[in-house]
JSON list of C-alpha atoms in Angstrom, two decimals:
[
{"chain": "A", "resi": 1, "resn": "MET", "atom": "CA", "xyz": [7.83, -2.29, -4.78]},
{"chain": "A", "resi": 2, "resn": "LYS", "atom": "CA", "xyz": [7.18, 1.27, -3.71]},
{"chain": "A", "resi": 3, "resn": "ILE", "atom": "CA", "xyz": [3.50, 2.11, -3.42]},
{"chain": "A", "resi": 4, "resn": "LEU", "atom": "CA", "xyz": [2.26, 5.67, -3.06]},
{"chain": "A", "resi": 5, "resn": "ALA", "atom": "CA", "xyz": [-1.29, 5.37, -1.69]},
{"chain": "A", "resi": 6, "resn": "ILE", "atom": "CA", "xyz": [-3.67, 8.30, -1.31]},
{"chain": "A", "resi": 7, "resn": "ASP", "atom": "CA", "xyz": [-6.95, 8.64, 0.58]},
{"chain": "A", "resi": 8, "resn": "PRO", "atom": "CA", "xyz": [-8.45, 11.85, -0.88]},
{"chain": "A", "resi": 9, "resn": "SER", "atom": "CA", "xyz": [-10.22, 14.52, 1.14]},
{"chain": "A", "resi": 10, "resn": "SER", "atom": "CA", "xyz": [-13.23, 16.67, 0.59]},
{"chain": "A", "resi": 11, "resn": "ASN", "atom": "CA", "xyz": [-12.68, 19.77, -1.47]},
{"chain": "A", "resi": 12, "resn": "ARG", "atom": "CA", "xyz": [-15.26, 21.62, 0.64]},
{"chain": "A", "resi": 13, "resn": "ILE", "atom": "CA", "xyz": [-15.06, 20.54, 4.30]},
{"chain": "A", "resi": 14, "resn": "ASP", "atom": "CA", "xyz": [-12.08, 22.28, 5.89]},
{"chain": "A", "resi": 15, "resn": "THR", "atom": "CA", "xyz": [-11.64, 19.69, 8.65]},
{"chain": "A", "resi": 16, "resn": "SER", "atom": "CA", "xyz": [-11.13, 16.93, 6.08]},
{"chain": "A", "resi": 17, "resn": "THR", "atom": "CA", "xyz": [-7.60, 15.78, 5.23]},
{"chain": "A", "resi": 18, "resn": "THR", "atom": "CA", "xyz": [-5.92, 13.81, 2.46]},
{"chain": "A", "resi": 19, "resn": "GLY", "atom": "CA", "xyz": [-3.88, 10.90, 3.82]},
{"chain": "A", "resi": 20, "resn": "ILE", "atom": "CA", "xyz": [-0.80, 9.82, 1.90]},
{"chain": "A", "resi": 21, "resn": "VAL", "atom": "CA", "xyz": [1.62, 6.96, 2.56]},
{"chain": "A", "resi": 22, "resn": "LEU", "atom": "CA", "xyz": [4.70, 5.75, 0.76]},
{"chain": "A", "resi": 23, "resn": "LEU", "atom": "CA", "xyz": [5.30, 2.06, 1.32]},
{"chain": "A", "resi": 24, "resn": "ASP", "atom": "CA", "xyz": [8.25, -0.10, 0.39]},
{"chain": "A", "resi": 25, "resn": "ASN", "atom": "CA", "xyz": [6.43, -3.40, 0.04]},
{"chain": "A", "resi": 26, "resn": "ALA", "atom": "CA", "xyz": [4.75, -3.66, 3.47]},
{"chain": "A", "resi": 27, "resn": "LYS", "atom": "CA", "xyz": [7.06, -1.21, 5.26]},
{"chain": "A", "resi": 28, "resn": "LEU", "atom": "CA", "xyz": [6.30, 2.45, 5.83]},
{"chain": "A", "resi": 29, "resn": "ILE", "atom": "CA", "xyz": [8.79, 4.86, 4.29]},
{"chain": "A", "resi": 30, "resn": "ASP", "atom": "CA", "xyz": [6.89, 8.07, 5.10]},
{"chain": "A", "resi": 31, "resn": "TYR", "atom": "CA", "xyz": [3.44, 9.58, 5.43]},
{"chain": "A", "resi": 32, "resn": "TRP", "atom": "CA", "xyz": [1.77, 12.95, 5.10]},
{"chain": "A", "resi": 33, "resn": "VAL", "atom": "CA", "xyz": [-1.47, 14.58, 6.20]},
{"chain": "A", "resi": 34, "resn": "VAL", "atom": "CA", "xyz": [-2.50, 17.23, 3.70]},
{"chain": "A", "resi": 35, "resn": "PRO", "atom": "CA", "xyz": [-5.18, 19.80, 4.54]},
{"chain": "A", "resi": 36, "resn": "TYR", "atom": "CA", "xyz": [-8.44, 19.48, 2.64]},
{"chain": "A", "resi": 37, "resn": "GLY", "atom": "CA", "xyz": [-8.94, 20.06, -1.03]},
{"chain": "A", "resi": 38, "resn": "ALA", "atom": "CA", "xyz": [-7.36, 20.19, -4.44]},
{"chain": "A", "resi": 39, "resn": "ARG", "atom": "CA", "xyz": [-5.44, 23.42, -3.82]},
{"chain": "A", "resi": 40, "resn": "ASN", "atom": "CA", "xyz": [-3.67, 22.04, -0.74]},
{"chain": "A", "resi": 41, "resn": "PHE", "atom": "CA", "xyz": [-2.90, 18.78, -2.51]},
{"chain": "A", "resi": 42, "resn": "ARG", "atom": "CA", "xyz": [-1.31, 20.66, -5.43]},
{"chain": "A", "resi": 43, "resn": "ARG", "atom": "CA", "xyz": [0.76, 22.67, -2.94]},
{"chain": "A", "resi": 44, "resn": "TRP", "atom": "CA", "xyz": [1.94, 19.44, -1.24]},
{"chain": "A", "resi": 45, "resn": "PHE", "atom": "CA", "xyz": [2.75, 17.97, -4.65]},
{"chain": "A", "resi": 46, "resn": "SER", "atom": "CA", "xyz": [4.88, 20.95, -5.67]},
{"chain": "A", "resi": 47, "resn": "GLU", "atom": "CA", "xyz": [6.75, 20.94, -2.34]},
{"chain": "A", "resi": 48, "resn": "ILE", "atom": "CA", "xyz": [7.10, 17.17, -1.73]},
{"chain": "A", "resi": 49, "resn": "GLY", "atom": "CA", "xyz": [5.11, 14.88, -3.98]},
{"chain": "A", "resi": 50, "resn": "GLN", "atom": "CA", "xyz": [6.78, 15.55, -7.30]},
{"chain": "A", "resi": 51, "resn": "GLU", "atom": "CA", "xyz": [10.14, 14.39, -5.90]},
{"chain": "A", "resi": 52, "resn": "LEU", "atom": "CA", "xyz": [8.91, 11.02, -4.60]},
{"chain": "A", "resi": 53, "resn": "ALA", "atom": "CA", "xyz": [10.13, 7.81, -6.21]},
{"chain": "A", "resi": 54, "resn": "TYR", "atom": "CA", "xyz": [7.40, 5.18, -6.48]},
{"chain": "A", "resi": 55, "resn": "ASP", "atom": "CA", "xyz": [6.40, 2.25, -8.69]},
{"chain": "A", "resi": 56, "resn": "VAL", "atom": "CA", "xyz": [2.64, 2.70, -8.51]},
{"chain": "A", "resi": 57, "resn": "CYS", "atom": "CA", "xyz": [0.36, 5.47, -7.25]},
{"chain": "A", "resi": 58, "resn": "VAL", "atom": "CA", "xyz": [-2.99, 4.24, -5.94]},
{"chain": "A", "resi": 59, "resn": "ILE", "atom": "CA", "xyz": [-5.88, 6.61, -5.23]},
{"chain": "A", "resi": 60, "resn": "GLU", "atom": "CA", "xyz": [-9.02, 5.55, -3.43]},
{"chain": "A", "resi": 61, "resn": "GLU", "atom": "CA", "xyz": [-11.82, 5.64, -5.98]},
{"chain": "A", "resi": 62, "resn": "TYR", "atom": "CA", "xyz": [-14.77, 7.74, -4.97]},
{"chain": "A", "resi": 63, "resn": "ILE", "atom": "CA", "xyz": [-18.19, 6.96, -6.40]},
{"chain": "A", "resi": 64, "resn": "ALA", "atom": "CA", "xyz": [-20.47, 10.00, -6.65]},
{"chain": "A", "resi": 65, "resn": "ARG", "atom": "CA", "xyz": [-24.06, 9.49, -5.57]},
{"chain": "A", "resi": 66, "resn": "ASP", "atom": "CA", "xyz": [-26.73, 11.81, -6.93]},
{"chain": "A", "resi": 67, "resn": "ASN", "atom": "CA", "xyz": [-29.50, 10.68, -4.62]},
{"chain": "A", "resi": 68, "resn": "ASP", "atom": "CA", "xyz": [-27.87, 11.32, -1.26]},
{"chain": "A", "resi": 69, "resn": "ARG", "atom": "CA", "xyz": [-27.70, 14.99, -0.30]},
{"chain": "A", "resi": 70, "resn": "SER", "atom": "CA", "xyz": [-25.48, 14.27, 2.69]},
{"chain": "A", "resi": 71, "resn": "ARG", "atom": "CA", "xyz": [-22.75, 12.94, 0.39]},
{"chain": "A", "resi": 72, "resn": "ASP", "atom": "CA", "xyz": [-19.81, 15.23, -0.26]},
{"chain": "A", "resi": 73, "resn": "ASN", "atom": "CA", "xyz": [-19.15, 14.72, -3.95]},
{"chain": "A", "resi": 74, "resn": "SER", "atom": "CA", "xyz": [-16.48, 17.43, -3.87]},
{"chain": "A", "resi": 75, "resn": "VAL", "atom": "CA", "xyz": [-14.05, 14.58, -3.17]},
{"chain": "A", "resi": 76, "resn": "LEU", "atom": "CA", "xyz": [-14.14, 14.05, -6.94]},
{"chain": "A", "resi": 77, "resn": "GLU", "atom": "CA", "xyz": [-12.49, 17.46, -7.37]},
{"chain": "A", "resi": 78, "resn": "THR", "atom": "CA", "xyz": [-9.64, 16.41, -5.10]},
{"chain": "A", "resi": 79, "resn": "VAL", "atom": "CA", "xyz": [-9.30, 13.10, -6.95]},
{"chain": "A", "resi": 80, "resn": "ALA", "atom": "CA", "xyz": [-9.11, 15.00, -10.26]},
{"chain": "A", "resi": 81, "resn": "ALA", "atom": "CA", "xyz": [-6.32, 17.20, -8.88]},
{"chain": "A", "resi": 82, "resn": "ILE", "atom": "CA", "xyz": [-4.41, 14.14, -7.69]},
{"chain": "A", "resi": 83, "resn": "GLN", "atom": "CA", "xyz": [-4.79, 12.53, -11.11]},
{"chain": "A", "resi": 84, "resn": "MET", "atom": "CA", "xyz": [-3.45, 15.69, -12.76]},
{"chain": "A", "resi": 85, "resn": "CYS", "atom": "CA", "xyz": [-0.37, 15.47, -10.55]},
{"chain": "A", "resi": 86, "resn": "TYR", "atom": "CA", "xyz": [-0.03, 11.69, -10.95]},
{"chain": "A", "resi": 87, "resn": "PRO", "atom": "CA", "xyz": [-1.40, 10.92, -14.43]},
{"chain": "A", "resi": 88, "resn": "ASP", "atom": "CA", "xyz": [-0.20, 7.31, -14.23]},
{"chain": "A", "resi": 89, "resn": "SER", "atom": "CA", "xyz": [-2.16, 6.69, -11.00]},
{"chain": "A", "resi": 90, "resn": "VAL", "atom": "CA", "xyz": [-4.62, 3.84, -10.50]},
{"chain": "A", "resi": 91, "resn": "LEU", "atom": "CA", "xyz": [-8.08, 4.28, -9.00]},
{"chain": "A", "resi": 92, "resn": "GLN", "atom": "CA", "xyz": [-8.85, 1.48, -6.53]},
{"chain": "A", "resi": 93, "resn": "ARG", "atom": "CA", "xyz": [-12.25, 0.82, -5.00]},
{"chain": "A", "resi": 94, "resn": "ASN", "atom": "CA", "xyz": [-12.01, 0.11, -1.29]},
{"chain": "A", "resi": 95, "resn": "ALA", "atom": "CA", "xyz": [-14.88, -2.43, -1.24]},
{"chain": "A", "resi": 96, "resn": "GLY", "atom": "CA", "xyz": [-13.69, -5.33, 0.91]},
{"chain": "A", "resi": 97, "resn": "TYR", "atom": "CA", "xyz": [-10.45, -3.75, 1.97]},
{"chain": "A", "resi": 98, "resn": "GLN", "atom": "CA", "xyz": [-11.16, -4.00, 5.70]},
{"chain": "A", "resi": 99, "resn": "SER", "atom": "CA", "xyz": [-11.78, -7.73, 5.44]},
{"chain": "A", "resi": 100, "resn": "ASP", "atom": "CA", "xyz": [-8.76, -8.33, 3.19]},
{"chain": "A", "resi": 101, "resn": "ILE", "atom": "CA", "xyz": [-6.47, -6.09, 5.27]},
{"chain": "A", "resi": 102, "resn": "PRO", "atom": "CA", "xyz": [-7.85, -6.39, 8.82]},
{"chain": "A", "resi": 103, "resn": "ASN", "atom": "CA", "xyz": [-6.97, -4.09, 11.70]},
{"chain": "A", "resi": 104, "resn": "THR", "atom": "CA", "xyz": [-4.88, -6.81, 13.35]},
{"chain": "A", "resi": 105, "resn": "LEU", "atom": "CA", "xyz": [-2.67, -7.02, 10.26]},
{"chain": "A", "resi": 106, "resn": "LEU", "atom": "CA", "xyz": [-2.18, -3.25, 10.14]},
{"chain": "A", "resi": 107, "resn": "LYS", "atom": "CA", "xyz": [-1.17, -3.35, 13.81]},
{"chain": "A", "resi": 108, "resn": "VAL", "atom": "CA", "xyz": [1.36, -6.15, 13.18]},
{"chain": "A", "resi": 109, "resn": "LEU", "atom": "CA", "xyz": [2.82, -4.22, 10.26]},
{"chain": "A", "resi": 110, "resn": "GLY", "atom": "CA", "xyz": [3.13, -1.02, 12.32]},
{"chain": "A", "resi": 111, "resn": "LEU", "atom": "CA", "xyz": [0.60, 0.78, 10.11]},
{"chain": "A", "resi": 112, "resn": "TRP", "atom": "CA", "xyz": [-2.02, 1.46, 12.77]},
{"chain": "A", "resi": 113, "resn": "LYS", "atom": "CA", "xyz": [-1.16, 4.61, 14.71]},
{"chain": "A", "resi": 114, "resn": "PHE", "atom": "CA", "xyz": [-0.32, 7.88, 13.03]},
{"chain": "A", "resi": 115, "resn": "LYS", "atom": "CA", "xyz": [-0.24, 11.48, 14.22]},
{"chain": "A", "resi": 116, "resn": "LYS", "atom": "CA", "xyz": [-2.21, 14.41, 12.83]},
{"chain": "A", "resi": 117, "resn": "SER", "atom": "CA", "xyz": [-4.91, 12.53, 10.91]},
{"chain": "A", "resi": 118, "resn": "HIS", "atom": "CA", "xyz": [-8.57, 13.62, 10.81]},
{"chain": "A", "resi": 119, "resn": "HIS", "atom": "CA", "xyz": [-10.47, 10.35, 10.24]},
{"chain": "A", "resi": 120, "resn": "GLN", "atom": "CA", "xyz": [-7.58, 7.91, 10.22]},
{"chain": "A", "resi": 121, "resn": "ASP", "atom": "CA", "xyz": [-6.79, 8.98, 6.66]},
{"chain": "A", "resi": 122, "resn": "ILE", "atom": "CA", "xyz": [-3.22, 7.73, 6.90]},
{"chain": "A", "resi": 123, "resn": "ARG", "atom": "CA", "xyz": [-4.36, 4.31, 8.11]},
{"chain": "A", "resi": 124, "resn": "ALA", "atom": "CA", "xyz": [-6.90, 4.23, 5.26]},
{"chain": "A", "resi": 125, "resn": "ALA", "atom": "CA", "xyz": [-4.18, 5.07, 2.73]},
{"chain": "A", "resi": 126, "resn": "ALA", "atom": "CA", "xyz": [-1.90, 2.33, 4.10]},
{"chain": "A", "resi": 127, "resn": "ARG", "atom": "CA", "xyz": [-4.75, -0.18, 4.00]},
{"chain": "A", "resi": 128, "resn": "LEU", "atom": "CA", "xyz": [-5.55, 0.89, 0.43]},
{"chain": "A", "resi": 129, "resn": "GLY", "atom": "CA", "xyz": [-1.96, 0.41, -0.74]},
{"chain": "A", "resi": 130, "resn": "LEU", "atom": "CA", "xyz": [-1.74, -3.08, 0.73]},
{"chain": "A", "resi": 131, "resn": "PHE", "atom": "CA", "xyz": [-5.21, -3.93, -0.57]},
{"chain": "A", "resi": 132, "resn": "TYR", "atom": "CA", "xyz": [-4.15, -2.92, -4.09]},
{"chain": "A", "resi": 133, "resn": "ALA", "atom": "CA", "xyz": [-1.06, -5.14, -3.82]},
{"chain": "A", "resi": 134, "resn": "MET", "atom": "CA", "xyz": [-3.04, -8.12, -2.53]},
{"chain": "A", "resi": 135, "resn": "ARG", "atom": "CA", "xyz": [-5.83, -7.77, -5.12]},
{"chain": "A", "resi": 136, "resn": "ASN", "atom": "CA", "xyz": [-3.26, -7.51, -7.91]},
{"chain": "A", "resi": 137, "resn": "ASP", "atom": "CA", "xyz": [-1.10, -10.38, -6.63]},
{"chain": "A", "resi": 138, "resn": "ILE", "atom": "CA", "xyz": [2.04, -8.30, -6.27]},
{"chain": "A", "resi": 139, "resn": "GLU", "atom": "CA", "xyz": [4.16, -11.11, -4.93]},
{"chain": "A", "resi": 140, "resn": "GLU", "atom": "CA", "xyz": [6.95, -9.11, -3.32]},
{"chain": "A", "resi": 141, "resn": "VAL", "atom": "CA", "xyz": [4.46, -7.16, -1.18]},
{"chain": "A", "resi": 142, "resn": "VAL", "atom": "CA", "xyz": [2.52, -10.28, -0.19]},
{"chain": "A", "resi": 143, "resn": "GLN", "atom": "CA", "xyz": [5.77, -12.04, 0.75]},
{"chain": "A", "resi": 144, "resn": "ASP", "atom": "CA", "xyz": [6.92, -9.04, 2.78]},
{"chain": "A", "resi": 145, "resn": "ILE", "atom": "CA", "xyz": [3.62, -9.04, 4.69]},
{"chain": "A", "resi": 146, "resn": "GLY", "atom": "CA", "xyz": [4.19, -12.72, 5.49]},
{"chain": "A", "resi": 147, "resn": "LYS", "atom": "CA", "xyz": [7.80, -12.15, 6.59]},
{"chain": "A", "resi": 148, "resn": "ILE", "atom": "CA", "xyz": [6.91, -9.28, 8.90]},
{"chain": "A", "resi": 149, "resn": "ALA", "atom": "CA", "xyz": [3.90, -11.08, 10.39]},
{"chain": "A", "resi": 150, "resn": "THR", "atom": "CA", "xyz": [5.87, -14.31, 10.93]},
{"chain": "A", "resi": 151, "resn": "LYS", "atom": "CA", "xyz": [8.74, -12.43, 12.56]},
{"chain": "A", "resi": 152, "resn": "LYS", "atom": "CA", "xyz": [6.41, -10.51, 14.92]},
{"chain": "A", "resi": 153, "resn": "MET", "atom": "CA", "xyz": [4.48, -13.66, 15.88]},
{"chain": "A", "resi": 154, "resn": "ALA", "atom": "CA", "xyz": [7.73, -15.51, 16.65]},
{"chain": "A", "resi": 155, "resn": "SER", "atom": "CA", "xyz": [8.97, -12.81, 19.02]}
]
């Protein structure tokens, strides 16, 4: 199963980045770091994203909070732009994703270190894609995680 997973950026803070991974089960096919905001995401989509073959597109769900002035709710604008580009996408909350997909597992799967990312956005996108697969019992992904982990532990 090919999973396109996206960790959206702020639409306001220019140091923020959108992290995108394309996974084939638990293996990395490719990844991208897109500069902040909806406009840059749409540019990436027109140059690269619209040509990608995937089975499911998963976007990290962002919950706006009215009572916290330090929150950057402009992420919702970026999410809306992503959804316009990928209308069949699924919003996935990330609650519990670090416990379900721990750092050690990401390291074993080779999904730990990436270049050019602002706040480990690529790692977050990879974790999100695997988390979606685990929470939705996508057997081929879960089996691939087991195969890779078993192979690495045996060597």
